[in-house]
Each structure stands twice: as structure tokens, then as C-alpha cells.
Coordinates of N, CA, C and O in Angstrom, one line a residue:
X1 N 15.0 -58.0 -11.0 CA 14.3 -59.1 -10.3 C 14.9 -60.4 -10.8 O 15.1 -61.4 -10.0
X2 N 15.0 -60.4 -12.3 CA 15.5 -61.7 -12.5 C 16.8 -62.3 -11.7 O 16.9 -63.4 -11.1
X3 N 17.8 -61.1 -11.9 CA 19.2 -60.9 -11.2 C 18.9 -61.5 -9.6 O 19.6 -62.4 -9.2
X4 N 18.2 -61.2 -9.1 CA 17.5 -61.4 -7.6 C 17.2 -62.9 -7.5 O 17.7 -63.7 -6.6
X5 N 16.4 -63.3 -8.7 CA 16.1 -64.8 -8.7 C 17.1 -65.6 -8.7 O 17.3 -66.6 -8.0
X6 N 17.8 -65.3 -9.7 CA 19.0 -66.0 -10.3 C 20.2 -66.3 -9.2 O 20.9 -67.3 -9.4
X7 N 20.5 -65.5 -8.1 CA 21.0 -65.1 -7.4 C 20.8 -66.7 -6.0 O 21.5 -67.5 -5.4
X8 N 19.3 -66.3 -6.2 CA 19.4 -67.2 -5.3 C 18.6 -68.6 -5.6 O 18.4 -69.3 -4.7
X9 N 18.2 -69.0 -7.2 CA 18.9 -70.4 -7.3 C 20.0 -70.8 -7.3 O 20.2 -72.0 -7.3
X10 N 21.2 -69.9 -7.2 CA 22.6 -70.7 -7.3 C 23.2 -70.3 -5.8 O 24.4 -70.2 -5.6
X11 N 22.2 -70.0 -4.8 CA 22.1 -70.4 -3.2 C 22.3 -71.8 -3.1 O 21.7 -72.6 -3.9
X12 N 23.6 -72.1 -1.8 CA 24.3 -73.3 -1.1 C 22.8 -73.7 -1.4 O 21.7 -73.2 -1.3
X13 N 23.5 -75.5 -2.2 CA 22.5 -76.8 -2.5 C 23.1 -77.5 -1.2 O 24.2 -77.6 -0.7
X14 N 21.9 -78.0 -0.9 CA 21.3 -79.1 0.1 C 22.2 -80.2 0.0 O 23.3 -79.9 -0.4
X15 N 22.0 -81.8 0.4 CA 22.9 -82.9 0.3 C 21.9 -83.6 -0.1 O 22.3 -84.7 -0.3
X16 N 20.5 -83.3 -0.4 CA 19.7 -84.0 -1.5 C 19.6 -82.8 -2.6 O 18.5 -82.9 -3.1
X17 N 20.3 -81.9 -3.0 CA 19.9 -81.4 -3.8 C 20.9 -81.7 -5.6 O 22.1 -81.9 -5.7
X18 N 20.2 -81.7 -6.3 CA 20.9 -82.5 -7.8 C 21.7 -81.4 -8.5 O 22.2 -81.8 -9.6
X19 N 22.0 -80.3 -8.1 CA 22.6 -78.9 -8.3 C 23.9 -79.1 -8.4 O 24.5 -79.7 -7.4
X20 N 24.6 -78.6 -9.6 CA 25.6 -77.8 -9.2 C 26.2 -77.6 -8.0 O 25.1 -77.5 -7.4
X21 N 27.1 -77.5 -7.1 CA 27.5 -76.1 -6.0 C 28.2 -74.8 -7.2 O 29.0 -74.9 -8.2
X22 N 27.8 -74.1 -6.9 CA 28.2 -72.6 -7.7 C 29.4 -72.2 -6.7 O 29.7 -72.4 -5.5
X23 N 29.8 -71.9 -7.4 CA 31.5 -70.8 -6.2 C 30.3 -69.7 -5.8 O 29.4 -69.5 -6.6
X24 N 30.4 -69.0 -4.5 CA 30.2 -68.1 -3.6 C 30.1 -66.6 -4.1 O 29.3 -65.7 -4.0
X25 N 31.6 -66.7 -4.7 CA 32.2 -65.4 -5.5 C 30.9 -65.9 -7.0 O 30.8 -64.9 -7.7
X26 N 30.4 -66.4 -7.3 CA 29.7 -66.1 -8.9 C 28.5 -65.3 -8.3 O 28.2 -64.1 -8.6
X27 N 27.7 -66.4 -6.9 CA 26.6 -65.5 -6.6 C 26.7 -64.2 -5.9 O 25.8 -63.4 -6.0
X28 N 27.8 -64.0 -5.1 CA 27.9 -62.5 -5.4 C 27.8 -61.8 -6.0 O 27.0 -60.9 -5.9
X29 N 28.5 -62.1 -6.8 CA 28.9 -61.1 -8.6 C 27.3 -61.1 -9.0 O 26.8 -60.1 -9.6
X30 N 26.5 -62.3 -8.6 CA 25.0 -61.7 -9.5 C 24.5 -61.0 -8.5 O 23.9 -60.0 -8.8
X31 N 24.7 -61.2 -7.6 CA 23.3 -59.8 -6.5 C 24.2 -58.7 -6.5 O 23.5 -57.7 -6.5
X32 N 25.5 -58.5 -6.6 CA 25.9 -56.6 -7.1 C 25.5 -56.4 -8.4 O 25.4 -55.2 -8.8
X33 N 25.2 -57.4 -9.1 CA 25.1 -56.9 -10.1 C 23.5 -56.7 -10.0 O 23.1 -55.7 -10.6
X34 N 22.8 -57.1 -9.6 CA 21.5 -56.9 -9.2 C 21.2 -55.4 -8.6 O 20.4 -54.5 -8.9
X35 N 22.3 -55.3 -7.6 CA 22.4 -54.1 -7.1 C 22.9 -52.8 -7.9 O 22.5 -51.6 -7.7
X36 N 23.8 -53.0 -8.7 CA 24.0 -52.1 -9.8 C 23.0 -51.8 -10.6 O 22.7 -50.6 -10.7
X37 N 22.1 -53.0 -11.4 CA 21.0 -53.0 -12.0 C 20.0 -51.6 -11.5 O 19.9 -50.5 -12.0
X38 N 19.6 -52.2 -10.2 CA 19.0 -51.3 -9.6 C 19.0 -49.5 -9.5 O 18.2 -48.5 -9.6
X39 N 20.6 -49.8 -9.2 CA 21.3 -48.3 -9.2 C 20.4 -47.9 -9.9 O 19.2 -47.5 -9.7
X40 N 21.4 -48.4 -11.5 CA 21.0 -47.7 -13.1 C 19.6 -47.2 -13.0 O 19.6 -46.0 -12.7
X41 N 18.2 -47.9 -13.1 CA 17.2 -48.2 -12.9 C 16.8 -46.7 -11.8 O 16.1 -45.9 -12.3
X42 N 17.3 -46.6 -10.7 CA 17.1 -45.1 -9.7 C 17.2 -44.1 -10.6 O 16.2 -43.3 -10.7
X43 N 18.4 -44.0 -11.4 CA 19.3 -43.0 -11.9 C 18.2 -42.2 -13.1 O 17.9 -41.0 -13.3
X44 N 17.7 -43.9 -13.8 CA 17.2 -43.6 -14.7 C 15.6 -43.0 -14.9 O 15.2 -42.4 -15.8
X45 N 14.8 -43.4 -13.9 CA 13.7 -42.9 -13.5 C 13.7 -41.5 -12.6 O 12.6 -41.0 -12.2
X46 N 15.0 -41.0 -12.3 CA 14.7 -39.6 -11.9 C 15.2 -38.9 -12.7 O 15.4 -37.7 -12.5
X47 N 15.4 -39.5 -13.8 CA 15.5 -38.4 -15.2 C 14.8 -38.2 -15.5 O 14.3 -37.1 -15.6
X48 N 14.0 -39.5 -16.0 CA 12.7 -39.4 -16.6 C 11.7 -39.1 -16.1 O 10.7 -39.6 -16.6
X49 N 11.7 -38.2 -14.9 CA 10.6 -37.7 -14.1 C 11.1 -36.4 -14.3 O 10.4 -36.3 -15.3
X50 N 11.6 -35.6 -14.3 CA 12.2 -34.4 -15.1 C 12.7 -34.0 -16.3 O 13.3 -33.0 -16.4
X51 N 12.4 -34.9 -17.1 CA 12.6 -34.7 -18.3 C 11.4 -34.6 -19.4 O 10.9 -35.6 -18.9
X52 N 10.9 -34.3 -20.0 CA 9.6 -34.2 -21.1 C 9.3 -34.7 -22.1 O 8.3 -35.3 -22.5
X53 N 10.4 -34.6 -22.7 CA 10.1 -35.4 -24.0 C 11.9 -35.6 -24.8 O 13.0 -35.1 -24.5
X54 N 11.7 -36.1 -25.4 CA 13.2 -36.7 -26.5 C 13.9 -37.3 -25.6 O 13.5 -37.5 -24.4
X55 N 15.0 -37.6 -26.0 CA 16.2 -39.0 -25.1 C 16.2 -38.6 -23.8 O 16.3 -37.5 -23.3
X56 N 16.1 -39.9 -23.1 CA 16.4 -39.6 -21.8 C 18.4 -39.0 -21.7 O 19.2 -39.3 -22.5
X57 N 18.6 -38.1 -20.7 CA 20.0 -37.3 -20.6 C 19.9 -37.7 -18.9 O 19.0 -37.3 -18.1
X58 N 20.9 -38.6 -18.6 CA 21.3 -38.5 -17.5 C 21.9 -37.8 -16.4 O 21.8 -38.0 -15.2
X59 N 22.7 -36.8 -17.1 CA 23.7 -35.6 -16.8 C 22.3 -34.9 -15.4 O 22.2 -34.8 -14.2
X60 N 21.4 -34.4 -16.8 CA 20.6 -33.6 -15.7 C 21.1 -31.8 -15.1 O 22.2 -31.6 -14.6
X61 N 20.6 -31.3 -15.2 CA 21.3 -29.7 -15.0 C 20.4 -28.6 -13.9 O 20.8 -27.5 -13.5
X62 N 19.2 -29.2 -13.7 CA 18.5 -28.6 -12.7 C 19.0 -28.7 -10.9 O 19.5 -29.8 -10.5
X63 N 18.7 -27.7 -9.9 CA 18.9 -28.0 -8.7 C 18.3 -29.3 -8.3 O 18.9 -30.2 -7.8
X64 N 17.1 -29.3 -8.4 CA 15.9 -30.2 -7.8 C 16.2 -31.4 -8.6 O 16.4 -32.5 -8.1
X65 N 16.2 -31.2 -9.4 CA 16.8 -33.2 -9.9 C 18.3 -33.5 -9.4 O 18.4 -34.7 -9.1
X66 N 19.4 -32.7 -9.3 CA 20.2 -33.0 -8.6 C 19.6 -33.4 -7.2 O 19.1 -34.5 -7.3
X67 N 19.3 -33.1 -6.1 CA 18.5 -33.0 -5.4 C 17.6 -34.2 -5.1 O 17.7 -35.0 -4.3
X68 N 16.8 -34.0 -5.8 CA 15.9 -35.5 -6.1 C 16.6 -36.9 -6.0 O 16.5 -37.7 -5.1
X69 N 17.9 -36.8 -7.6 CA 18.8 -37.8 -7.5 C 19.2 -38.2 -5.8 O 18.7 -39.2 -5.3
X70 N 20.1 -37.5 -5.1 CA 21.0 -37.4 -4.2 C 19.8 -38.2 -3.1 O 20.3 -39.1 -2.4
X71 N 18.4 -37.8 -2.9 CA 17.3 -38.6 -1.7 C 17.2 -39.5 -2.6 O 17.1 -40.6 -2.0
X72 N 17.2 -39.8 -4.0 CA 16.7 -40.9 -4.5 C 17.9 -42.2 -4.2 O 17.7 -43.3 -3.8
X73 N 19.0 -41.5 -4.4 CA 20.5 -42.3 -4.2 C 20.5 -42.7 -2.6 O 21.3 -43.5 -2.3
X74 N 19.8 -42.1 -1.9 CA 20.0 -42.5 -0.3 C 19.2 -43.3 -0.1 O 19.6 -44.4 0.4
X75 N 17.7 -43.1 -0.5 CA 16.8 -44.0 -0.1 C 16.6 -45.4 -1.0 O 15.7 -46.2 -0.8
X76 N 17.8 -45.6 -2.3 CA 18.4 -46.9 -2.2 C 19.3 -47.4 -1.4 O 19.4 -48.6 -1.4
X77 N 19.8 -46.9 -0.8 CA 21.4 -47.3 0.1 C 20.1 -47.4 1.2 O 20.1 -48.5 1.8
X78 N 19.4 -46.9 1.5 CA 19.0 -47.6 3.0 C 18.0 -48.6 2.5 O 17.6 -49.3 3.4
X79 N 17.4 -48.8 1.4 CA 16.5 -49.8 1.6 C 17.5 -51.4 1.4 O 17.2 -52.5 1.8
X80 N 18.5 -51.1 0.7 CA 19.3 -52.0 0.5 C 19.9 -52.7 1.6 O 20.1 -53.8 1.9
X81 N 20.1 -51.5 2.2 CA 21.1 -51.6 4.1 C 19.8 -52.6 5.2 O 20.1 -53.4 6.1
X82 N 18.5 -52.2 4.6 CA 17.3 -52.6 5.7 C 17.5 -54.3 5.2 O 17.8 -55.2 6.0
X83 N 17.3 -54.5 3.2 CA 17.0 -56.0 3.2 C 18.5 -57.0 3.0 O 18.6 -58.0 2.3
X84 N 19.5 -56.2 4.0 CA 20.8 -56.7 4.1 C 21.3 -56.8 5.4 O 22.3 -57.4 5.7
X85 N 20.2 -56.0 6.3 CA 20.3 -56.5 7.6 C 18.9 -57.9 7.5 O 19.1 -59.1 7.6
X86 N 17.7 -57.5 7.3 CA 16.7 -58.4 7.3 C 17.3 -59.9 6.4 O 16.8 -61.0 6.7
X87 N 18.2 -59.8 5.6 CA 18.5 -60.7 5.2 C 19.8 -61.6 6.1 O 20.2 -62.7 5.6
X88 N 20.4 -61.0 7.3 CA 21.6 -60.9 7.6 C 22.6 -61.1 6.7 O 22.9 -62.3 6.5
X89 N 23.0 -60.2 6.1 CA 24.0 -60.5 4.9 C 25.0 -59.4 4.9 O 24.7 -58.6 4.1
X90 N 25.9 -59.1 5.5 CA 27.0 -58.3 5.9 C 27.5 -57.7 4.2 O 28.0 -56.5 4.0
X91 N 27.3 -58.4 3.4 CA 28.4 -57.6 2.3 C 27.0 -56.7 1.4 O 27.3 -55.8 0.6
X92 N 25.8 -57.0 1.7 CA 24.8 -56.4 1.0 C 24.6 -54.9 2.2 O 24.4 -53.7 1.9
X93 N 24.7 -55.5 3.4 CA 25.0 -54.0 4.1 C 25.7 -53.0 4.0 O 25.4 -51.8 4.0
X94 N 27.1 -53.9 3.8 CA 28.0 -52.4 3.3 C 27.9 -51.7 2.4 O 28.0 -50.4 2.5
X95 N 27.4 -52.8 0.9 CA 26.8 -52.1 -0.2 C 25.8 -50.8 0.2 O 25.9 -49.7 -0.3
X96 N 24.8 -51.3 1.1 CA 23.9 -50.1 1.2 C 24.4 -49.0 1.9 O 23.9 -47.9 1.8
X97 N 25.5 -49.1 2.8 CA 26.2 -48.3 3.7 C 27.1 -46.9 3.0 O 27.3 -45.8 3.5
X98 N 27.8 -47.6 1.3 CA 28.2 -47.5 0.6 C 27.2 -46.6 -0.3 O 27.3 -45.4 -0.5
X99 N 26.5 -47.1 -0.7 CA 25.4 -46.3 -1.2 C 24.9 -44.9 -0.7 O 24.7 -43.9 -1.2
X100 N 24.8 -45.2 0.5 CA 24.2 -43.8 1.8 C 25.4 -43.1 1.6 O 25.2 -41.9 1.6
X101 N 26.4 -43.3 1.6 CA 27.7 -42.7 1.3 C 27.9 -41.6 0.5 O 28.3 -40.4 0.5
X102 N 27.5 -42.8 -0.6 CA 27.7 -42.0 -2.0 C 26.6 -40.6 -2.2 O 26.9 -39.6 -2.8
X103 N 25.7 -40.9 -1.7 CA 24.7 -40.0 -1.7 C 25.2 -38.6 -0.8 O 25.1 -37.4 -1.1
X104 N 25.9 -39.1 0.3 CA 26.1 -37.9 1.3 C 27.8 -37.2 0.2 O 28.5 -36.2 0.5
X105 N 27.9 -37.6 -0.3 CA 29.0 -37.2 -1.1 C 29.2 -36.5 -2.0 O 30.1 -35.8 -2.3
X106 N 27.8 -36.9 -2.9 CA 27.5 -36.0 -3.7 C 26.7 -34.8 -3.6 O 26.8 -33.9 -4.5
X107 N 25.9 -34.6 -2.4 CA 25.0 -33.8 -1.6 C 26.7 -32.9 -1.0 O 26.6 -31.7 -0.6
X108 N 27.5 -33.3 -0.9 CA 28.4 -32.4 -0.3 C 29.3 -32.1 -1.9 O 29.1 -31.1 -2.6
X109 N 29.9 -32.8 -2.2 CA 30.4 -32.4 -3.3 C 29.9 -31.4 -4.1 O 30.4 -30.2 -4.1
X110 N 28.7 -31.7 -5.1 CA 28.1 -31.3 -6.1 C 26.9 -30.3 -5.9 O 26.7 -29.2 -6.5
X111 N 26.0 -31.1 -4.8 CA 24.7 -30.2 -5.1 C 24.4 -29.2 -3.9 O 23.3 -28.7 -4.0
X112 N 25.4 -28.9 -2.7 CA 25.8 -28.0 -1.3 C 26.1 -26.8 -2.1 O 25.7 -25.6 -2.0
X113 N 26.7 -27.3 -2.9 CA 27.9 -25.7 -3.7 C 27.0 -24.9 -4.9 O 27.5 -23.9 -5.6
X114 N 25.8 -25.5 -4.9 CA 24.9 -24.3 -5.6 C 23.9 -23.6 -5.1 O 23.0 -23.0 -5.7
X115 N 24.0 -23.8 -3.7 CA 23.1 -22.8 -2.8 C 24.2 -22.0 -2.1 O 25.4 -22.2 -2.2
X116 N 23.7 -21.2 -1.6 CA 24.0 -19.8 -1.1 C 24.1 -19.1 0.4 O 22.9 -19.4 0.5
X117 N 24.3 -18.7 1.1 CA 24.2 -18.1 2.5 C 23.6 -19.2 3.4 O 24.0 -20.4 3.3
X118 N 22.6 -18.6 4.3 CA 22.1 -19.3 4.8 C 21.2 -20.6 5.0 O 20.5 -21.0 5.9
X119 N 21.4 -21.0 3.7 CA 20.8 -22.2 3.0 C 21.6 -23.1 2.7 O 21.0 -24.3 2.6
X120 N 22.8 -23.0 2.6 CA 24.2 -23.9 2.1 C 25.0 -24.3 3.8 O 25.8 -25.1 4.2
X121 N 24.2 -23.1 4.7 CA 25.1 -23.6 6.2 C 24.1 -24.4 6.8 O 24.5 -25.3 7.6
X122 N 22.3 -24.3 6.4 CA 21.5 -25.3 7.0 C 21.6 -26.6 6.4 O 21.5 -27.6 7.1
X123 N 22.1 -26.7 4.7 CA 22.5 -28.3 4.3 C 23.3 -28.6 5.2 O 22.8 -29.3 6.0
X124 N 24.8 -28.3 5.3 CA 25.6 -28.4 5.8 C 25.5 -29.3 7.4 O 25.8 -30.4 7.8
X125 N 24.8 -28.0 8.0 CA 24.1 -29.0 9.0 C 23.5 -29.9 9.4 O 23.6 -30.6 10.4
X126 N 22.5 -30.2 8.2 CA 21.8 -31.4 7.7 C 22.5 -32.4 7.1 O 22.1 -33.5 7.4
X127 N 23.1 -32.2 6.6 CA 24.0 -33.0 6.3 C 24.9 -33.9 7.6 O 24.8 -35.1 7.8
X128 N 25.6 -32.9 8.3 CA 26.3 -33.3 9.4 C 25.6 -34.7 10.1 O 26.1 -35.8 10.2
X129 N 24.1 -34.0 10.6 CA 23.5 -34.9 11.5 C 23.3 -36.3 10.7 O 23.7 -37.4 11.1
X130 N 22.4 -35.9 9.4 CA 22.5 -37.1 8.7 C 23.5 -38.5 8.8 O 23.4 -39.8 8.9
X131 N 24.6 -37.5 8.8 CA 26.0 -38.5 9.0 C 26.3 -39.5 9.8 O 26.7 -40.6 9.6
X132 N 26.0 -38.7 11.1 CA 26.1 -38.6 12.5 C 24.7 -39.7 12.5 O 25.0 -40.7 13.2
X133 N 23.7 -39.8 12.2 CA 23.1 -41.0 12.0 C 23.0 -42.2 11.5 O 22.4 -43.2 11.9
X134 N 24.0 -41.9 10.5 CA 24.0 -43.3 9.3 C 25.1 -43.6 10.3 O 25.1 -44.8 10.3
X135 N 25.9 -43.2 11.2 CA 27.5 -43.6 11.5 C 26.5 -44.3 12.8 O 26.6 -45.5 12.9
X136 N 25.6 -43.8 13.5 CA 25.4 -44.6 14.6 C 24.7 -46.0 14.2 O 24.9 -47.1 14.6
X137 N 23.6 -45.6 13.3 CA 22.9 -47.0 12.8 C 24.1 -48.4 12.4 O 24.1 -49.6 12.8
X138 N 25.0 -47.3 11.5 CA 25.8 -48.8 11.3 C 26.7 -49.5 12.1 O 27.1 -50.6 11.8
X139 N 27.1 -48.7 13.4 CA 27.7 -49.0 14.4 C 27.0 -50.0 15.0 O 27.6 -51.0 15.4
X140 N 25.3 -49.8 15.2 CA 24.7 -50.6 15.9 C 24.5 -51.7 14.5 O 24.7 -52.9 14.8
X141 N 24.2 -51.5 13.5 CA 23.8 -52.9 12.7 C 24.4 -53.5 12.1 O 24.2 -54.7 11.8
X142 N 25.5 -52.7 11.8 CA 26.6 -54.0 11.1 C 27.7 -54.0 12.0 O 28.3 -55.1 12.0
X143 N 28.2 -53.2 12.7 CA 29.5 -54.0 13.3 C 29.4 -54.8 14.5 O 30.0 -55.8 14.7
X144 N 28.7 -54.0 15.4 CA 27.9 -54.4 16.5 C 27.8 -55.9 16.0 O 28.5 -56.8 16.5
X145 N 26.8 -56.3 15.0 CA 26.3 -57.6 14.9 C 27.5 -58.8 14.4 O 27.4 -60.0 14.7
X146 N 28.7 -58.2 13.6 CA 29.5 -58.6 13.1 C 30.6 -59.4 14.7 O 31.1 -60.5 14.9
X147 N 30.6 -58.1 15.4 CA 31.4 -58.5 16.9 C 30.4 -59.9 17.6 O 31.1 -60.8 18.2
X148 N 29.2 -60.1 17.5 CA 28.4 -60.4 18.1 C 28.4 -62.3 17.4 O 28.4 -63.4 17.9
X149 N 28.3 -61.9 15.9 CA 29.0 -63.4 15.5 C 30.1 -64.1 15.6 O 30.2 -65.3 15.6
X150 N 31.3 -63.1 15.9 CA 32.6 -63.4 16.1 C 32.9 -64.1 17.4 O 33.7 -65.1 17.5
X151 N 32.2 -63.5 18.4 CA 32.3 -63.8 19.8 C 31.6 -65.3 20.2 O 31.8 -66.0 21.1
X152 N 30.6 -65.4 19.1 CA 29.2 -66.3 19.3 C 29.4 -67.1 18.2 O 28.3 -67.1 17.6
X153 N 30.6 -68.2 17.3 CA 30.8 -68.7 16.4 C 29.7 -69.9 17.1 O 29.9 -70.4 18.2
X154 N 28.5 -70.4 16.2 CA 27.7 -72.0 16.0 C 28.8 -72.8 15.8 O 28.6 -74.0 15.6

């Protein structure tokens, strides 16, 4: 949150404003890193919701927390994607785009390949569509909108 705040006091000052101008590239660097923040922060509360007692272990070795992780890792990438379109902010979109990515990556990588028969061809499938969703949303929200500024420069 602070990261969030910080981010956007050093948001373009006004021509009455007594500020600094910040380079562009700094406030970036703080809202990914806000965004990284965050990651961590996911990563680390679905350990610790499967875990009991002594050090938190990130690694993790169960299906269902892999699992957990992988919806937990998506449904940052889309809430990120939602306040990166509501924000119109094209590079915080990708980040979340990026994020839903990573999730569908490790859901195919890592956690597809310890189920079995007919359970590993229904992910699979699930997976597909999933895909096949995130691909149309972002067609419609980010590039779509991106063509739409290009054509329509203020």
C-alpha cells in the first residue's frame, strides 16, 4: 500500500505544483515493485494457509497448494489486469496479462503432470479454454484500446 501511495505522489505535478517532476521510469519502478510486493505477499499467504506451525516453506509439496497457488497466481493477474484497465494504464495491464500467464504456465508445467487419466485430459481442456479466454479479453482490452488511442491521438 505504501508502494501504491508513494507511486502516486511522485504522479506528473501540476504547473502550480512545488514538486519535484520525478522521471516516469522511477514511478514505474515503484508500482512493479508494488506489484512484486504483492506477488510475494500471494505466494506467502498460501503457504501459510497450508502450513501449521514452524517457518513458513514456500516450496510447498502438496497437490492442493500447488493448485491453490496457481488460482491464487491468476486471480492476481486479473485483478491487476481489471485495476489496469480501470486505471487505463497499458503497462500495469500487461503486468496482469503476464501474471495470468504465468499462472497458466505453471498449471501446465508443474501441477497438469501430477494428475492422471482422465483428469489431466479435463485440466488440459480447461486449461485450453481458459486460454482461449484470457486471449480474447486481452484482444478486446488492451490492444483493441491501444489501436483505438493510436488512431484517436488528443
Amino acid at each position: 500500500v505504501c508502494l501504491l501511495a508513494t507511486s502516486q505522489l511522485l504522479g506528473p505535478a501540476s504547473a502550480s505544483d512545488k514538486r519535484p517532476r520525478v522521471p516516469d521510469l522511477v514511478r514505474l519502478g515503484v508500482l512493479l515493485g508494488a506489484v512484486a510486493v504483492g506477488f510475494a505477499l500471494v505466494n506467502v499467504q498460501v503457504s501459510h494457509a497450508f502450513q501449521a506451525s514452524g517457518p513458513i516453506e514456500l516450496g510447498g509439496k502438496g497437490l492442493w497448494q500447488g493448485m491453490v497457488r496457481s488460482l491464487a497466481w491468476a486471480a492476481y493477474g486479473i485483478a491487476i489486469l481489471a485495476v489496469g484497465t480501470w486505471r487505463d494504464h497499458r503497462v500495469i495491464r500487461m503486468v496482469g496479462f503476464v501474471v495470468v500467464l504465468a499462472a497458466a504456465a505453471k498449471v501446465f508445467l508443474v501441477d497438469l503432470w501430477s494428475l492422471s487419466g482422465f483428469v489431466r485430459v479435463g485440466s488440459i481442456a480447461g486449461l485450453g479454454v481458459t486460454l482461449l479466454i484470457a486471449a480474447f479479453v486481452f484482444e478486446r482490452l488492451v490492444l483493441r484500446r491501444a489501436d483505438a488511442n493510436q488512431s484517436n491521438p488528443e
